[in-house]
PDB file of C-alpha atoms in Angstrom:
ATOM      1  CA  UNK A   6     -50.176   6.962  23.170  1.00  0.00           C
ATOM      2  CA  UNK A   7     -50.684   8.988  20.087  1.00  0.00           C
ATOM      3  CA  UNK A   8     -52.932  12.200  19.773  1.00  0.00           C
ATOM      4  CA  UNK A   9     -55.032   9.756  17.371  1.00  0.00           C
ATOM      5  CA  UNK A  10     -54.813   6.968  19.709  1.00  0.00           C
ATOM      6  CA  UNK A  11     -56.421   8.510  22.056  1.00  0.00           C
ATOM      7  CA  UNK A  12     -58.796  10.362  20.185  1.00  0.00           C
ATOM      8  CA  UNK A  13     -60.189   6.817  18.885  1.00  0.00           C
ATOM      9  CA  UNK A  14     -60.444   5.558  22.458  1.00  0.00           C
ATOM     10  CA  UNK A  15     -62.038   8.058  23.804  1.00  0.00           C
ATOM     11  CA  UNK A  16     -64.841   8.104  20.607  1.00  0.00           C
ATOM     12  CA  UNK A  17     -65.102   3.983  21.157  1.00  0.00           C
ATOM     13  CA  UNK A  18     -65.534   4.694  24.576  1.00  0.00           C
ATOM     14  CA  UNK A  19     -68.353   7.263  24.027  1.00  0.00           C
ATOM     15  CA  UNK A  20     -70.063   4.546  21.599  1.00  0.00           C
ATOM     16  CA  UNK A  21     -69.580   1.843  24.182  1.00  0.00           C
ATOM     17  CA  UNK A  22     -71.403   4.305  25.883  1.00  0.00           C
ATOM     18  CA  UNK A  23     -74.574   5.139  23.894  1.00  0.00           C
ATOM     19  CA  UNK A  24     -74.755   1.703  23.433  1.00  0.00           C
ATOM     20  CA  UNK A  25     -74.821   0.947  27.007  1.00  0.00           C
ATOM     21  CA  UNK A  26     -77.501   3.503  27.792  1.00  0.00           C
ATOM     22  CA  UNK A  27     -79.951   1.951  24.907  1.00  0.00           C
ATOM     23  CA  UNK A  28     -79.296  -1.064  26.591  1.00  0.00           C
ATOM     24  CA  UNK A  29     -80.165   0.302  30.105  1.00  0.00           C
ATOM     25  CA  UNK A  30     -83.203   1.937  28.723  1.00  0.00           C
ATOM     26  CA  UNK A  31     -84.699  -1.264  27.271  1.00  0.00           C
ATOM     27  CA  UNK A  32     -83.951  -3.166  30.345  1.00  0.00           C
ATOM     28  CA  UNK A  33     -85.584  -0.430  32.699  1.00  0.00           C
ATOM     29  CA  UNK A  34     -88.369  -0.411  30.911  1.00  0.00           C
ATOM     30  CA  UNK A  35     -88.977  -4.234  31.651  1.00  0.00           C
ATOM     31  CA  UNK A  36     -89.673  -3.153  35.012  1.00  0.00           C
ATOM     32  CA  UNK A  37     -92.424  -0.889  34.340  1.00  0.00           C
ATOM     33  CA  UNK A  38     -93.726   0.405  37.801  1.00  0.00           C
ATOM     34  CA  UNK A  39     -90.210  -1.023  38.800  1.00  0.00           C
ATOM     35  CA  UNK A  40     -87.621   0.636  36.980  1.00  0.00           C
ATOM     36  CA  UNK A  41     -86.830   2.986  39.975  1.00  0.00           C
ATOM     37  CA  UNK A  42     -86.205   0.505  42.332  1.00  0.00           C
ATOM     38  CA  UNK A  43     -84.574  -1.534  39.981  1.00  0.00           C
ATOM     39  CA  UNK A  44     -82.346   1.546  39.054  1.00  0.00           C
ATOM     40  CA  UNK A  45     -81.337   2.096  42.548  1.00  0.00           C
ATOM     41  CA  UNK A  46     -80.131  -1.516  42.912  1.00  0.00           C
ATOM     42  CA  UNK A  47     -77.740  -0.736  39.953  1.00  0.00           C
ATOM     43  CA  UNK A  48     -76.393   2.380  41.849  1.00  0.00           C
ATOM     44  CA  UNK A  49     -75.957   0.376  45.069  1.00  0.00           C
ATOM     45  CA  UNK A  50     -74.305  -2.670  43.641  1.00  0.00           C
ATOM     46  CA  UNK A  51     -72.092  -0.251  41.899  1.00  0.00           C
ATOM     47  CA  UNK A  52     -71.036   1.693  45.238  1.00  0.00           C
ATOM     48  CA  UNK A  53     -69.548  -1.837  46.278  1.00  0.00           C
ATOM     49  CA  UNK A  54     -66.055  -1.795  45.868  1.00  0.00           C
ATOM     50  CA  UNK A  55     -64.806  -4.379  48.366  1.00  0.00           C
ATOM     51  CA  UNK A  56     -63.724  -7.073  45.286  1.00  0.00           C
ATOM     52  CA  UNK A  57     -61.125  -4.706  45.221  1.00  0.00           C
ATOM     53  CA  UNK A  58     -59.290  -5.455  48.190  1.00  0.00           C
ATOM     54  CA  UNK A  59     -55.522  -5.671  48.080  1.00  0.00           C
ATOM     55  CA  UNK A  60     -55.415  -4.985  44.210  1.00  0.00           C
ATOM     56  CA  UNK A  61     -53.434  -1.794  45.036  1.00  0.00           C
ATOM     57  CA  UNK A  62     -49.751  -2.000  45.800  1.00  0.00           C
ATOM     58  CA  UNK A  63     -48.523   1.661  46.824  1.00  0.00           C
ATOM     59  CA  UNK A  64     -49.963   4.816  48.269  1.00  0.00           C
ATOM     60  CA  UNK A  65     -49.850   6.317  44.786  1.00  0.00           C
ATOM     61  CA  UNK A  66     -51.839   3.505  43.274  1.00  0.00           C
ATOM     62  CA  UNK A  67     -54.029   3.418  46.104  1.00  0.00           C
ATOM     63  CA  UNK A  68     -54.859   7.436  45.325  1.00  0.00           C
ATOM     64  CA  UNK A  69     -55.097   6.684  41.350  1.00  0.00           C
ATOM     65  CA  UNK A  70     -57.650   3.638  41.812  1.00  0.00           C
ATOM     66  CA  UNK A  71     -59.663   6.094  44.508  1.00  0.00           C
ATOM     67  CA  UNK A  72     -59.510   8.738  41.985  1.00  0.00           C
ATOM     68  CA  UNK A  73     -60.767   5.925  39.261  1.00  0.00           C
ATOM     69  CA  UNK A  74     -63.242   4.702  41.423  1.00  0.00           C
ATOM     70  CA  UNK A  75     -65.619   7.652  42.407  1.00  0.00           C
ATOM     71  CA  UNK A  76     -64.961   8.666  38.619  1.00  0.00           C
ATOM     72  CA  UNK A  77     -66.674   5.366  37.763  1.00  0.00           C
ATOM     73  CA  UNK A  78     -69.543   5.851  40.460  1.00  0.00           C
ATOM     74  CA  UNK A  79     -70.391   9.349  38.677  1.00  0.00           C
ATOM     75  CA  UNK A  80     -70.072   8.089  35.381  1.00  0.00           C
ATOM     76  CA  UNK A  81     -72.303   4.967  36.671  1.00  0.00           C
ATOM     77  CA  UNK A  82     -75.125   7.481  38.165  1.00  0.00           C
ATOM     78  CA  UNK A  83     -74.697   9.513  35.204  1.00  0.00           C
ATOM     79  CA  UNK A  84     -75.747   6.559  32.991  1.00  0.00           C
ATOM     80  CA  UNK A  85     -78.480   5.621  35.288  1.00  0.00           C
ATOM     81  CA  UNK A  86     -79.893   9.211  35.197  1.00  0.00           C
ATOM     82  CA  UNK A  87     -79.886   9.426  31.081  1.00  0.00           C
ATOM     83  CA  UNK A  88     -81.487   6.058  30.651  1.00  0.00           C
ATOM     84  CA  UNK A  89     -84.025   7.503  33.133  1.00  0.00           C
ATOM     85  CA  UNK A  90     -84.944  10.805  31.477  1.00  0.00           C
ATOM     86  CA  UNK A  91     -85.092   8.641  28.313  1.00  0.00           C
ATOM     87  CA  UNK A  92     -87.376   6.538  29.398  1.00  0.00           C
ATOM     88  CA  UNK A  93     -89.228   9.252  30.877  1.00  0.00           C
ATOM     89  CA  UNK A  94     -89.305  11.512  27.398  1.00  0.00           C
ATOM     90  CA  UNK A  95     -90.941   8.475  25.803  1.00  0.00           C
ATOM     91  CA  UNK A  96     -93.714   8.216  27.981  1.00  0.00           C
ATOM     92  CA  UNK A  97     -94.416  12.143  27.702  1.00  0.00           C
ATOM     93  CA  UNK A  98     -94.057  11.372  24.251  1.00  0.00           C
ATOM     94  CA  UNK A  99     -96.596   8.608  24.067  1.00  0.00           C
ATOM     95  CA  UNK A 100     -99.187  10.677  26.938  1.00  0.00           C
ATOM     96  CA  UNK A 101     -98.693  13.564  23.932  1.00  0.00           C
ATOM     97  CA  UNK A 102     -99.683  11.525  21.260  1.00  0.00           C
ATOM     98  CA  UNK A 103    -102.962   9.315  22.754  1.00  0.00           C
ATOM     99  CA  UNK A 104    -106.047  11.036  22.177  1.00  0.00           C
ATOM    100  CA  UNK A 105    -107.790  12.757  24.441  1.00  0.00           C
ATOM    101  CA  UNK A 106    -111.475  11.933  25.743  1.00  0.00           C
TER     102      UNK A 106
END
């Protein structure tokens, strides 16, 4: 790949990205009391990698796919987290703005 080839997968990817997390923030917030738990089934279901079995062929693609996979379980708790502290930073926002009695 290119220099620019990868420069425009790696910005698609980070606008997959934002999207995603807009997208995890409205769903969280469905939840309401809920969006922790709900959160933490995310995480879990992500940790699961057994449809994975046999996919691998070699040691070295068994060590690239572990490498890929705990790559994807940070990025996937990293996601997680943001929509989180968004969702969070809104209801400061909204405790900030109601009036006080």
């Amino acid at each position: 790949m290119t220099e620019d080839q990868l420069r425009n997968l790696a910005a698609d990817s980070m606008a997959q990205g934002f999207i995603l997390e807009l997208l995890l923030v409205d769903y969280l917030k469905k939840f309401g009391q809920f969006k922790f738990a709900t959160a933490k089934s995310i995480l879990d279901a992500g940790q699961r990698t057994d449809g994975y079995t046999g996919l691998v062929k070699d040691i070295g693609e068994a060590e690239v796919f572990s490498d890929v996979v705990v790559r994807m379980h940070q990025s996937l708790d990293e996601y997680v987290g943001r929509a989180l502290k968004r969702i969070a930073a809104g209801e400061k926002a909204n405790e900030d703005r109601e009036p006080q009695s």
